[in-house]
Each structure stands twice: as structure tokens, then as C-alpha cells.
Tab-separated table of N, CA and C in Angstrom:
chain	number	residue	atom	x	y	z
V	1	UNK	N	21.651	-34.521	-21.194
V	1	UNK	CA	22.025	-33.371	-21.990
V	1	UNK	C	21.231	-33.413	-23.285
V	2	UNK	N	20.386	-32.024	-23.642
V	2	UNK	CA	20.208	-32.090	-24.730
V	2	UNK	C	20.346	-31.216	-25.631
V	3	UNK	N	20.799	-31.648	-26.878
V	3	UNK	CA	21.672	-30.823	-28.041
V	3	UNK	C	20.509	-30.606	-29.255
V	4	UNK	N	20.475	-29.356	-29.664
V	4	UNK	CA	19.922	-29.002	-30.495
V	4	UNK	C	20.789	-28.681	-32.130
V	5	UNK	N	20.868	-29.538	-32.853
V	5	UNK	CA	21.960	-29.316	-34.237
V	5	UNK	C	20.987	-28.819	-35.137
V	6	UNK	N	21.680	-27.983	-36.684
V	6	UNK	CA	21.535	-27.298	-37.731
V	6	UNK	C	22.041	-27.741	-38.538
V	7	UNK	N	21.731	-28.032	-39.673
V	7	UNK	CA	22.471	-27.943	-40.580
V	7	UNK	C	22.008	-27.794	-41.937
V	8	UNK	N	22.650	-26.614	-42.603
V	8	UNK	CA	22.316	-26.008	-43.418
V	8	UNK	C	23.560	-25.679	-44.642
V	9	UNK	N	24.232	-26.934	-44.878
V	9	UNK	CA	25.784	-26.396	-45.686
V	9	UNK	C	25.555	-26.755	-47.522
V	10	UNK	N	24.213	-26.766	-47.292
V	10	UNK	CA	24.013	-26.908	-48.565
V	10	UNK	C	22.530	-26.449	-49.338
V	11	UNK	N	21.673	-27.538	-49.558
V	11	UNK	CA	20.253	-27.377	-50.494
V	11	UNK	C	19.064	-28.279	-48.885
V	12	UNK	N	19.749	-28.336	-48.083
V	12	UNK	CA	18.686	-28.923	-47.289
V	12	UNK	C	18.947	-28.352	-46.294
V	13	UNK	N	17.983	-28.135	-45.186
V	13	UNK	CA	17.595	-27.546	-43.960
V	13	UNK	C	17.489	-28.412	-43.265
V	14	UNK	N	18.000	-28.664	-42.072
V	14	UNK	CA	17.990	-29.792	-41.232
V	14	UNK	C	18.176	-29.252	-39.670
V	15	UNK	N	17.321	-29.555	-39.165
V	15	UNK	CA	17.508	-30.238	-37.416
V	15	UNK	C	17.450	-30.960	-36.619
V	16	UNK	N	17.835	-31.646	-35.708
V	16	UNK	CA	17.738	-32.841	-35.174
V	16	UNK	C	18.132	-32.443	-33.893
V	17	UNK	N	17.307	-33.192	-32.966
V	17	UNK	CA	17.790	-33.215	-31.010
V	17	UNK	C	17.966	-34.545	-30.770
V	18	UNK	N	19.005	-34.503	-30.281
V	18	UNK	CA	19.654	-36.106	-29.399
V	18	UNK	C	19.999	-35.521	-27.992
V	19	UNK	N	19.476	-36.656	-27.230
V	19	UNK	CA	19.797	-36.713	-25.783
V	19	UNK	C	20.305	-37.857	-25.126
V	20	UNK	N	21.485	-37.428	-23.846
V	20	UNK	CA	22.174	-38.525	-23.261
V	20	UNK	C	21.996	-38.108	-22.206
V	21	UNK	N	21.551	-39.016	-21.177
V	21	UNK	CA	21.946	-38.879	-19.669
V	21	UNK	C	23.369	-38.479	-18.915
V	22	UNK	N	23.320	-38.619	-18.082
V	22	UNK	CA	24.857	-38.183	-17.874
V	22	UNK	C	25.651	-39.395	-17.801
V	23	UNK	N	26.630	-40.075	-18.022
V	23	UNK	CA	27.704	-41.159	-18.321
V	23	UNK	C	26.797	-41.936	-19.948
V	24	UNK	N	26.002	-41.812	-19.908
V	24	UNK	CA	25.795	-41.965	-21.472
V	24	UNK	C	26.494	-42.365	-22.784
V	25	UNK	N	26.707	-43.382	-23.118
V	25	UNK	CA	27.937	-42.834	-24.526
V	25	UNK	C	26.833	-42.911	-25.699
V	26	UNK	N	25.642	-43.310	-25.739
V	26	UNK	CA	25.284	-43.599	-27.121
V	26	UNK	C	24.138	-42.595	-26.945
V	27	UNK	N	23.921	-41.210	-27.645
V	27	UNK	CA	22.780	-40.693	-27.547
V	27	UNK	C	21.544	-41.433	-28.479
V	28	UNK	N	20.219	-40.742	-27.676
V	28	UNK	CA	18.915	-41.060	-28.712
V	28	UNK	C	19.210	-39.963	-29.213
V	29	UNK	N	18.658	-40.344	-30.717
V	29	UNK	CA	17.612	-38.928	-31.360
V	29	UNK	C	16.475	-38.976	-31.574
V	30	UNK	N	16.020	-38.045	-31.052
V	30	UNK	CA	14.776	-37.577	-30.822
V	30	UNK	C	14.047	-37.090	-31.657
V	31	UNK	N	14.518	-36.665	-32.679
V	31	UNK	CA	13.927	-36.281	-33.896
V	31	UNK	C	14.912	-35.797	-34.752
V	32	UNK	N	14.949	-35.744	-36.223
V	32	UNK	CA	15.408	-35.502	-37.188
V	32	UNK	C	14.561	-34.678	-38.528
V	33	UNK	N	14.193	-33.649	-38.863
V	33	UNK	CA	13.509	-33.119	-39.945
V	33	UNK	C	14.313	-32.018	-40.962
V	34	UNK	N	14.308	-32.470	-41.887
V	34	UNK	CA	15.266	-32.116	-43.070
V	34	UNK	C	13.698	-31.635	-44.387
V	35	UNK	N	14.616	-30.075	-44.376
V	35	UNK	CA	13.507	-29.892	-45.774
V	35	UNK	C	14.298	-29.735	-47.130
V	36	UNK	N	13.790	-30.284	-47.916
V	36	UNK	CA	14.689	-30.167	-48.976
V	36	UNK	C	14.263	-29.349	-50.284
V	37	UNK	N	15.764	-28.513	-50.702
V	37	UNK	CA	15.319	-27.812	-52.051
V	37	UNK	C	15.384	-28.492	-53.056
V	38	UNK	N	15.551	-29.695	-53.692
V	38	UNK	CA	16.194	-30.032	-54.848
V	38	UNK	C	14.815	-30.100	-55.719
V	39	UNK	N	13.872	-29.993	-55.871
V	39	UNK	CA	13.022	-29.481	-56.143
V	39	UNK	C	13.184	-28.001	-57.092
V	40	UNK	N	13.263	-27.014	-56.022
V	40	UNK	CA	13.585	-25.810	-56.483
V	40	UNK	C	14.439	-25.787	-57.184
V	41	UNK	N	16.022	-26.173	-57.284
V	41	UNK	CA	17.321	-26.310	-57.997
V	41	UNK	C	17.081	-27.433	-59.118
V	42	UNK	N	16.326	-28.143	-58.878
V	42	UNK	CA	16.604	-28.880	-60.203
V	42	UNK	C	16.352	-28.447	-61.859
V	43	UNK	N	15.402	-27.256	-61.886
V	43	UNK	CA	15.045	-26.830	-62.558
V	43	UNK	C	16.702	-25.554	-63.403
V	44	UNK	N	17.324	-25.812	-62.412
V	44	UNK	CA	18.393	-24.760	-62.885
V	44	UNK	C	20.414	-25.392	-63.331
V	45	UNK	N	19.604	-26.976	-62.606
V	45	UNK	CA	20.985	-28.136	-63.395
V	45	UNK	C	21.602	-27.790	-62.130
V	46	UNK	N	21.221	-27.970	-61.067
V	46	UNK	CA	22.379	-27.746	-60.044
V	46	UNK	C	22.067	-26.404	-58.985
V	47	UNK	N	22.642	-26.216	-57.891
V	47	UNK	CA	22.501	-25.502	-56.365
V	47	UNK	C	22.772	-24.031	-56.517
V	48	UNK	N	21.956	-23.184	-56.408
V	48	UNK	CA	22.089	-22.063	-56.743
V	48	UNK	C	21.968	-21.460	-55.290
V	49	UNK	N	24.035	-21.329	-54.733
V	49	UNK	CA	23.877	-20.744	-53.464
V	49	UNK	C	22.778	-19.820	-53.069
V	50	UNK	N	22.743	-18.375	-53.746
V	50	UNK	CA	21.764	-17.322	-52.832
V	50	UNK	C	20.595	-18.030	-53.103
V	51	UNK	N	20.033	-18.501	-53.907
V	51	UNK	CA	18.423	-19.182	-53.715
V	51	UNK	C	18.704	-20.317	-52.681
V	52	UNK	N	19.864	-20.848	-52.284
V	52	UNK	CA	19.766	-21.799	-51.389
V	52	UNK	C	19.679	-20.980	-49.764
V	53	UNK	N	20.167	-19.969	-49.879
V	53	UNK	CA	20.364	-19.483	-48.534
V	53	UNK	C	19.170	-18.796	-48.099
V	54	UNK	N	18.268	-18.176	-49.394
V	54	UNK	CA	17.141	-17.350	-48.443
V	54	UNK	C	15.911	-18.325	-48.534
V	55	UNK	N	16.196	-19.460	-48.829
V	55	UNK	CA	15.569	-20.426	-48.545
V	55	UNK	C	15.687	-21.080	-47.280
V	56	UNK	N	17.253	-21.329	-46.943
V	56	UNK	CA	17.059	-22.034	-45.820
V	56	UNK	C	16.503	-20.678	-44.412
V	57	UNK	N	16.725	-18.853	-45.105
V	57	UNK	CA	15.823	-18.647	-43.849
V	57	UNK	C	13.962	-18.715	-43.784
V	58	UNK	N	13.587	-18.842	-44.982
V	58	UNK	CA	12.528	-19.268	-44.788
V	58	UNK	C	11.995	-21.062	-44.278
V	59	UNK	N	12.691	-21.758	-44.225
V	59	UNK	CA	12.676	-23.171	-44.020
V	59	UNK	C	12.871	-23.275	-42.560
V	60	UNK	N	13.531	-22.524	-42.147
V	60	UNK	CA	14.636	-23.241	-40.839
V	60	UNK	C	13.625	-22.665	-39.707
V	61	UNK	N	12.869	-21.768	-39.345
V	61	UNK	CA	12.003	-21.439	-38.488
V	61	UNK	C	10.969	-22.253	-38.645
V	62	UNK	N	10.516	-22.987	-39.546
V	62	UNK	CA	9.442	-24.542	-39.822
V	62	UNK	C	10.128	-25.578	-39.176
V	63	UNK	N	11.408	-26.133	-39.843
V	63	UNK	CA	12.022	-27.179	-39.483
V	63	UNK	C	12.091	-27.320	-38.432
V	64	UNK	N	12.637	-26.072	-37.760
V	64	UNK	CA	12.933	-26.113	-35.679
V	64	UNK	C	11.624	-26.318	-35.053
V	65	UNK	N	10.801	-25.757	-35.524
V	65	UNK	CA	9.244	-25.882	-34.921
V	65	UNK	C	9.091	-27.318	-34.939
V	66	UNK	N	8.910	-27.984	-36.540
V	66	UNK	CA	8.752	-29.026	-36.290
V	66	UNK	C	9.662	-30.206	-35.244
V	67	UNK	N	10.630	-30.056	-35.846
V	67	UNK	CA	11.909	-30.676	-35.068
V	67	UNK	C	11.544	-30.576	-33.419
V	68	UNK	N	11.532	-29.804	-32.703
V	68	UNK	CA	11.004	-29.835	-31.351
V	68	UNK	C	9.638	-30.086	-30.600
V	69	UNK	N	8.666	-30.059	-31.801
V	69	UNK	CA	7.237	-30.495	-31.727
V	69	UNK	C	7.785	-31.935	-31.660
V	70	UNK	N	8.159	-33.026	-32.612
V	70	UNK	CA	8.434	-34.408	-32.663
V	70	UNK	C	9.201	-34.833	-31.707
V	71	UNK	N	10.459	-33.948	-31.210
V	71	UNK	CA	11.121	-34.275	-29.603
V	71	UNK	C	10.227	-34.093	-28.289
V	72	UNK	N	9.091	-33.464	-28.850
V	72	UNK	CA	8.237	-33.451	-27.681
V	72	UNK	C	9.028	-32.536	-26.397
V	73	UNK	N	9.656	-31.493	-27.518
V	73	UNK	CA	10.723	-30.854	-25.796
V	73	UNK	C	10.454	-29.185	-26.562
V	74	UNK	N	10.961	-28.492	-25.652
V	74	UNK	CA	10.475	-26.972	-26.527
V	74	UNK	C	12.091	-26.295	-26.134
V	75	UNK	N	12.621	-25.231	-26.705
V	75	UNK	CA	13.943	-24.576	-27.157
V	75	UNK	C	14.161	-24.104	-25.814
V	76	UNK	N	13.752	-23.846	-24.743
V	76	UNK	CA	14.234	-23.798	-23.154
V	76	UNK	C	14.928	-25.040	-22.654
V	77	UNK	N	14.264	-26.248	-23.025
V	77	UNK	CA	15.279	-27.330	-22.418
V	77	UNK	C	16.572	-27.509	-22.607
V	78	UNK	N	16.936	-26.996	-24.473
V	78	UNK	CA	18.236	-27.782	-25.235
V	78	UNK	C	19.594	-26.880	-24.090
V	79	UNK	N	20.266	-27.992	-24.228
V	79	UNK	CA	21.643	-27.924	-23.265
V	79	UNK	C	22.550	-27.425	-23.878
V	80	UNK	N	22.657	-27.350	-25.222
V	80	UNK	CA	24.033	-27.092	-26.419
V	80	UNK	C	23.366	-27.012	-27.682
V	81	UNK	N	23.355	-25.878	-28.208
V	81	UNK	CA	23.078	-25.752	-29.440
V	81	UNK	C	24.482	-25.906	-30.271
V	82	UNK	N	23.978	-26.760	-31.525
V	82	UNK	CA	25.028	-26.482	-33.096
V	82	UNK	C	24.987	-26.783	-34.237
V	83	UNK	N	25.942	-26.552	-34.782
V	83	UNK	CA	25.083	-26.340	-36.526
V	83	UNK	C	26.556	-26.255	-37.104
V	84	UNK	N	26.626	-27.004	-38.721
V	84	UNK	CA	27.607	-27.126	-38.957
V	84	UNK	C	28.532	-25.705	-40.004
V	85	UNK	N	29.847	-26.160	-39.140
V	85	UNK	CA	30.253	-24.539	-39.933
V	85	UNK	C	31.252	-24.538	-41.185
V	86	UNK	N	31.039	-25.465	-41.904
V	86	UNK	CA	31.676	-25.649	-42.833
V	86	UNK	C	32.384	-27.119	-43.176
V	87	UNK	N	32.981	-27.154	-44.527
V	87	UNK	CA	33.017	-27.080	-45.485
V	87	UNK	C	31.352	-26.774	-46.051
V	88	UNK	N	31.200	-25.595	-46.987
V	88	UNK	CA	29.711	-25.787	-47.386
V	88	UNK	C	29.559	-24.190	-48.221
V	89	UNK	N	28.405	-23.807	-48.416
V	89	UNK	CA	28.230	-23.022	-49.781
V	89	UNK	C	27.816	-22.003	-48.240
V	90	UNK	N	29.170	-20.932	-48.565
V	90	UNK	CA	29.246	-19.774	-47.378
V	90	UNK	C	27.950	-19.225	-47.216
V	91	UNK	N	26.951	-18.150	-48.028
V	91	UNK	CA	25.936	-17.934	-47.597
V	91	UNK	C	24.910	-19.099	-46.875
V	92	UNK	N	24.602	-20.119	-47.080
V	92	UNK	CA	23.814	-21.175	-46.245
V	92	UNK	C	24.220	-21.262	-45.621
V	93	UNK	N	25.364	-21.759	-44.869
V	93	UNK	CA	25.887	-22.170	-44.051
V	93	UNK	C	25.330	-20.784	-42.728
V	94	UNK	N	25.949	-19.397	-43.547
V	94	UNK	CA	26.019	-18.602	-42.845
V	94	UNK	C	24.112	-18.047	-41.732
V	95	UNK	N	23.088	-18.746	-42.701
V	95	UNK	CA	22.068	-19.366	-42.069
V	95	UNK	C	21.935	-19.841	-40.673
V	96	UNK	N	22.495	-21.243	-40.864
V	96	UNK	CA	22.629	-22.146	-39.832
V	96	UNK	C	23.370	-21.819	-38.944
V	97	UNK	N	24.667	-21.354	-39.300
V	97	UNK	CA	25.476	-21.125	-38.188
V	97	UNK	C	25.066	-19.728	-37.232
V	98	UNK	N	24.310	-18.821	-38.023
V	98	UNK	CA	23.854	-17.627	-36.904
V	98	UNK	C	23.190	-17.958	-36.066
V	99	UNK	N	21.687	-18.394	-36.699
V	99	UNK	CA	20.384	-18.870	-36.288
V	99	UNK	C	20.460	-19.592	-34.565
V	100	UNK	N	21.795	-20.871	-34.891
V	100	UNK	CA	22.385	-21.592	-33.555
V	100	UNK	C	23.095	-20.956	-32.802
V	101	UNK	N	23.818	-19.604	-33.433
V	101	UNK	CA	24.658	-18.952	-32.089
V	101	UNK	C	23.683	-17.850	-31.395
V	102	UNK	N	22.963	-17.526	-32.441
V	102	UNK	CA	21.733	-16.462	-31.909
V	102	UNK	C	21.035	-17.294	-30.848
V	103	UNK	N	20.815	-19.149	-30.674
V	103	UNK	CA	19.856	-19.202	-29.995
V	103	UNK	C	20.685	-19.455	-28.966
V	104	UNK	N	21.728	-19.709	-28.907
V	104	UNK	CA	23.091	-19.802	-27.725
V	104	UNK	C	23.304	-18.709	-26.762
V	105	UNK	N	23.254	-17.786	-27.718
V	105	UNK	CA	23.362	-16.652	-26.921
V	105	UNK	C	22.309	-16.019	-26.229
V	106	UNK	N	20.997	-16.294	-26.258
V	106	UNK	CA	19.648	-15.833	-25.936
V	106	UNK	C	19.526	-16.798	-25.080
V	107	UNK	N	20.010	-17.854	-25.009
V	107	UNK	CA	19.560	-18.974	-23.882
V	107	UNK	C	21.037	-19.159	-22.912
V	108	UNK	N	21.651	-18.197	-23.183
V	108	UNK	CA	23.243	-18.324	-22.377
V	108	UNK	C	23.623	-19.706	-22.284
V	109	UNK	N	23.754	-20.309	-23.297
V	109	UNK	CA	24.138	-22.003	-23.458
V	109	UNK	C	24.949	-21.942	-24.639
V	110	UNK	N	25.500	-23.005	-24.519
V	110	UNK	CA	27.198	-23.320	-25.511
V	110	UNK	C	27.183	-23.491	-27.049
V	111	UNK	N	27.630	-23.184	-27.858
V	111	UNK	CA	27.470	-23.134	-28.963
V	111	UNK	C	28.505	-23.972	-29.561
V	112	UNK	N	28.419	-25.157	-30.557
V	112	UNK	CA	29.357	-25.833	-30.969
V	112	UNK	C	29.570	-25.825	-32.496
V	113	UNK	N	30.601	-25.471	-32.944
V	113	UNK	CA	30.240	-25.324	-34.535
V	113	UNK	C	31.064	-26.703	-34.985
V	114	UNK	N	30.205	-27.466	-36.002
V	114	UNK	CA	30.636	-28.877	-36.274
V	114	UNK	C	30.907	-29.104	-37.733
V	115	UNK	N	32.321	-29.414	-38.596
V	115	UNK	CA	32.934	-29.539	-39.551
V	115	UNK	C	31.921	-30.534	-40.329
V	116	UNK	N	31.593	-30.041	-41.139
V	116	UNK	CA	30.695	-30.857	-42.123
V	116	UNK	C	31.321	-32.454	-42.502
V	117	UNK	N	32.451	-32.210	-43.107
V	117	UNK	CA	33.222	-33.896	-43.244
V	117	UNK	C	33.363	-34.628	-42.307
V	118	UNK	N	33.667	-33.976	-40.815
V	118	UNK	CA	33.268	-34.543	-40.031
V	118	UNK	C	32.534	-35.512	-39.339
V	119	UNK	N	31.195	-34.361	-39.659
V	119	UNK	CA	30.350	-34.944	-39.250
V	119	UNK	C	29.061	-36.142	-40.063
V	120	UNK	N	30.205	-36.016	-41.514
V	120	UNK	CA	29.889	-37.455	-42.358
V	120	UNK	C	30.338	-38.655	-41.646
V	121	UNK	N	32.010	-38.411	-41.339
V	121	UNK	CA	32.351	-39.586	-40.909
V	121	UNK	C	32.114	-40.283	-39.628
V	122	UNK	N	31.666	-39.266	-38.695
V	122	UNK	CA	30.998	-39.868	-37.493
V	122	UNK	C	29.657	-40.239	-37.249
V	123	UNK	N	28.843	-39.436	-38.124
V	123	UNK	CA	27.571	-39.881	-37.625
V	123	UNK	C	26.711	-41.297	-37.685
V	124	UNK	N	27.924	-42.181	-38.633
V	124	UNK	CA	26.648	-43.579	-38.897
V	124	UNK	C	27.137	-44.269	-37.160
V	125	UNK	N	28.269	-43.692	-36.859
V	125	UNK	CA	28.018	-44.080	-34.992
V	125	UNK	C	27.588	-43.612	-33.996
V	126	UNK	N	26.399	-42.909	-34.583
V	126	UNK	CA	25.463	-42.392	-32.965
V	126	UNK	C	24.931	-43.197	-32.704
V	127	UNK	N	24.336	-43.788	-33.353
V	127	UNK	CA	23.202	-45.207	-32.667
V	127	UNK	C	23.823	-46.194	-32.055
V	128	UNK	N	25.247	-46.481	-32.283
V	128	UNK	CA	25.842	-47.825	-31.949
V	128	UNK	C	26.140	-47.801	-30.366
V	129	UNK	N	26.093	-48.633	-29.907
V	129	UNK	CA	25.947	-49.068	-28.245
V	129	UNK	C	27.524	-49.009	-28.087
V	130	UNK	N	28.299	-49.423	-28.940
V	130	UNK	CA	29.878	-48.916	-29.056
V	130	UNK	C	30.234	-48.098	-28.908
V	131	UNK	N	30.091	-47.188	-29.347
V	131	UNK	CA	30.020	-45.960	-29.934
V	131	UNK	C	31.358	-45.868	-31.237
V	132	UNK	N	32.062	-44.501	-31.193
V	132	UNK	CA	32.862	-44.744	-32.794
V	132	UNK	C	33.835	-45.984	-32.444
V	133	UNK	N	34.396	-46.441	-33.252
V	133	UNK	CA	35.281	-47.468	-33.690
V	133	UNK	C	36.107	-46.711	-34.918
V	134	UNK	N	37.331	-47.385	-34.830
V	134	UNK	CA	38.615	-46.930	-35.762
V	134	UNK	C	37.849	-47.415	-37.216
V	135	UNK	N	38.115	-46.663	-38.805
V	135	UNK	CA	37.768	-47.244	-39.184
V	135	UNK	C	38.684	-45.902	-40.728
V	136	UNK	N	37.974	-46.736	-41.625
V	136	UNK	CA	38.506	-46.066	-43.139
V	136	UNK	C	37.241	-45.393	-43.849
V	137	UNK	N	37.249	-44.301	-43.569
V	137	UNK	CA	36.216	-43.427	-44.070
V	137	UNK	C	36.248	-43.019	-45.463
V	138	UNK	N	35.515	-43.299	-46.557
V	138	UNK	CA	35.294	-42.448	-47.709
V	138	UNK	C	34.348	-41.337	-47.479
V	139	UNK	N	34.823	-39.903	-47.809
V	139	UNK	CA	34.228	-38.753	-48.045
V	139	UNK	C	33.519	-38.545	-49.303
V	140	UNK	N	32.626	-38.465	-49.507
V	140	UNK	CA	32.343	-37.823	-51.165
V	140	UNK	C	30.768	-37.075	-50.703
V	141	UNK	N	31.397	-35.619	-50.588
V	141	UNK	CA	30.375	-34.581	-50.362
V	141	UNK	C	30.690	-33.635	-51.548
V	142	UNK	N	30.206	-33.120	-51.783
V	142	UNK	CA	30.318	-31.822	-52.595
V	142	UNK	C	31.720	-32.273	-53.939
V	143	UNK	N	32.243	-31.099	-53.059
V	143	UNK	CA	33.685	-31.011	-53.965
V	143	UNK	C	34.870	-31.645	-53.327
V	144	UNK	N	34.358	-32.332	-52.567
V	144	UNK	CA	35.100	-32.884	-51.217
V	144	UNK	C	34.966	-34.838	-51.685
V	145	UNK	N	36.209	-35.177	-51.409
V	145	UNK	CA	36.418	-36.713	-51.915
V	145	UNK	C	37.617	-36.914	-51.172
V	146	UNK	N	37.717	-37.876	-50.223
V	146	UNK	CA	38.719	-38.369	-49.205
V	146	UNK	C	38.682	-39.650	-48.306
V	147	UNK	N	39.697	-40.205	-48.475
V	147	UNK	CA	39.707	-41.536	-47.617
V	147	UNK	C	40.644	-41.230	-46.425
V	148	UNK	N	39.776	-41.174	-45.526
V	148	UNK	CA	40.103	-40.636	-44.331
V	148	UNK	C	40.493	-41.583	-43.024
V	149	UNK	N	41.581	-42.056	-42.076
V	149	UNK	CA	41.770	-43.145	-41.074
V	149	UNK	C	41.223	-42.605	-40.157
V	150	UNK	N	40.018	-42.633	-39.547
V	150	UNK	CA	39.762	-42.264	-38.398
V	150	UNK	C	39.783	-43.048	-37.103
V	151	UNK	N	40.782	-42.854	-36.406
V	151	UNK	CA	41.563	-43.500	-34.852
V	151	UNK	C	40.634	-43.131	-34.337
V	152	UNK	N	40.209	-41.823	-33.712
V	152	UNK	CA	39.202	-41.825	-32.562
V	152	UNK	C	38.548	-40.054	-33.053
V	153	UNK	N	37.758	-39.369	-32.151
V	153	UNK	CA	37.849	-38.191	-32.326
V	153	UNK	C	38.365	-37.185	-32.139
V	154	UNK	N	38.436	-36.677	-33.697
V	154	UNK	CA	39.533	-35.337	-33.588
V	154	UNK	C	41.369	-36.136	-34.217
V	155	UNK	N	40.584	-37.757	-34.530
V	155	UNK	CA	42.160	-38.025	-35.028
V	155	UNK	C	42.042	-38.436	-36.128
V	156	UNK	N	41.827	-37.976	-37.511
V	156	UNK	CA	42.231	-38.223	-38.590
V	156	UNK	C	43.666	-38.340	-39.108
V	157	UNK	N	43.543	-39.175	-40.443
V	157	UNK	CA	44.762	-38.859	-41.133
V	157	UNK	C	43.922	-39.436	-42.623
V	158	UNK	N	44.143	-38.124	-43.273
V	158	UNK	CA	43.911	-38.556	-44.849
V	158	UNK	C	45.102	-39.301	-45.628
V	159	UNK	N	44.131	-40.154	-46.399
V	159	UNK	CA	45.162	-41.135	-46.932
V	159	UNK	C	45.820	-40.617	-48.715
């Protein structure tokens, strides 16, 4: 299976493809390319949503190019497109999250929209041959700060 992700909930443009065989638990990724504004924003003390958003549509048609040039796979293969749909600065987000249902829907394939805090606290276990493990998550994204018990997926409890 291969998944094509977005993410755009803030000042950076990001895509990445990971693939698993079928019984699989630990995907590869295949590539990862993130463009970043802080550059542009720094000059203004901080993230200036609408300059962040018509940025990420000028960014995000580069990034995917690149991003699938480095997977060495082209946007007919991906199995599941997604992109995260929040917590995040609504116009960007609203970027990412079209861009992935637009390509869902043009390729009649599944569209997954993935919780930004979320997907803080899970991702340092994609690589692991384990895969997740129970554990005590600190959040500190944005405006967002939480110590989170994560049992398995989909089972939090903030502390």
C-alpha cells in the first residue's frame, strides 16, 4: 500500500510517501520534502496565516513533484491519499486538505484526514519494527500543550 500525506497546518509544506506490503506493520518512507516559510514570516515576528496559505498553494505543486520524483513512484500508484485536517491555521490547512481530497477523488482512492496532535504523537513510531508502544506524550505545537497517555491508537487520555 502506498500513501501519499500533506501537510500543510501551518508555515511549512510538506509531503511524504510511505509504503507497506500487505501484513506489514512498520512502513518505509520513501520520501519526505518539506518547504519552509520561516524565512518569509520572520521578517513580520511571527506566521501570517493568508501569506501562509497562498504560499503553501504555490509550494505544494513543487513539493508533490518533488516528493514523488525521490519515491521514484508517480501519483497513479498512491493507494490512500492524506493530509492533516487540523488543529492548524484554517486557511493552510484548507490548502492541504483540498489539494488531497481533490487527488482522491480524481484517482477514486480513499482519502484520510489526520489530526495534527495526533500525528505528533505517533509519528516518532513509524520506523520502529514494534511499531507504537504505550507511552506519555508531551504536545507542544502551536497553541496546543498536553501530556497525553497514549494506550494504543485512537486511545488517548489527557492528563
Amino acid at each position: 500500500m502506498l500513501v501519499l500525506g500533506i501537510e500543510s497546518s501551518c508555515d511549512e509544506t510538506a509531503v511524504a510517501l510511505l509504503e507497506a506490503a500487505a501484513g506489514e506493520v512498520q512502513p518505509r518512507v520513501l520520501s519526505s520534502v518539506i518547504s519552509t516559510q520561516i524565512p518569509l514570516h520572520r521578517m513580520y515576528g511571527g506566521v501570517i496565516p493568508e501569506l501562509a496559505s497562498r504560499n503553501h498553494s504555490t509550494n505544494l505543486p513543487v513539493v508533490l513533484r518533488e516528493a514523488l520524483e525521490k519515491a521514484g513512484r508517480n501519483i497513479h500508484e498512491v493507494d490512500v491519499f492524506a493530509s492533516t485536517a487540523g488543529p492548524g491555521l484554517v486557511a493552510a490547512l484548507l490548502v492541504g486538505n483540498t489539494a488531497a481530497k481533490a487527488l482522491a477523488l480524481a484517482a477514486k482512492k480513499p482519502f484520510v484526514a489526520v489530526n495534527h496532535l495526533e500525528g505528533h504523537m505517533l509519528s516518532p513510531f513509524i520506523t520502529r519494527p514494534q511499531g507504537l508502544v504505550p507511552h506519555l506524550s508531551l504536545v507542544v505545537s502551536g497553541g496546543h500543550t498536553h501530556l497525553v497517555v497514549v494506550k494504543g491508537y485512537g486511545e488517548y487520555e489527557i492528563v
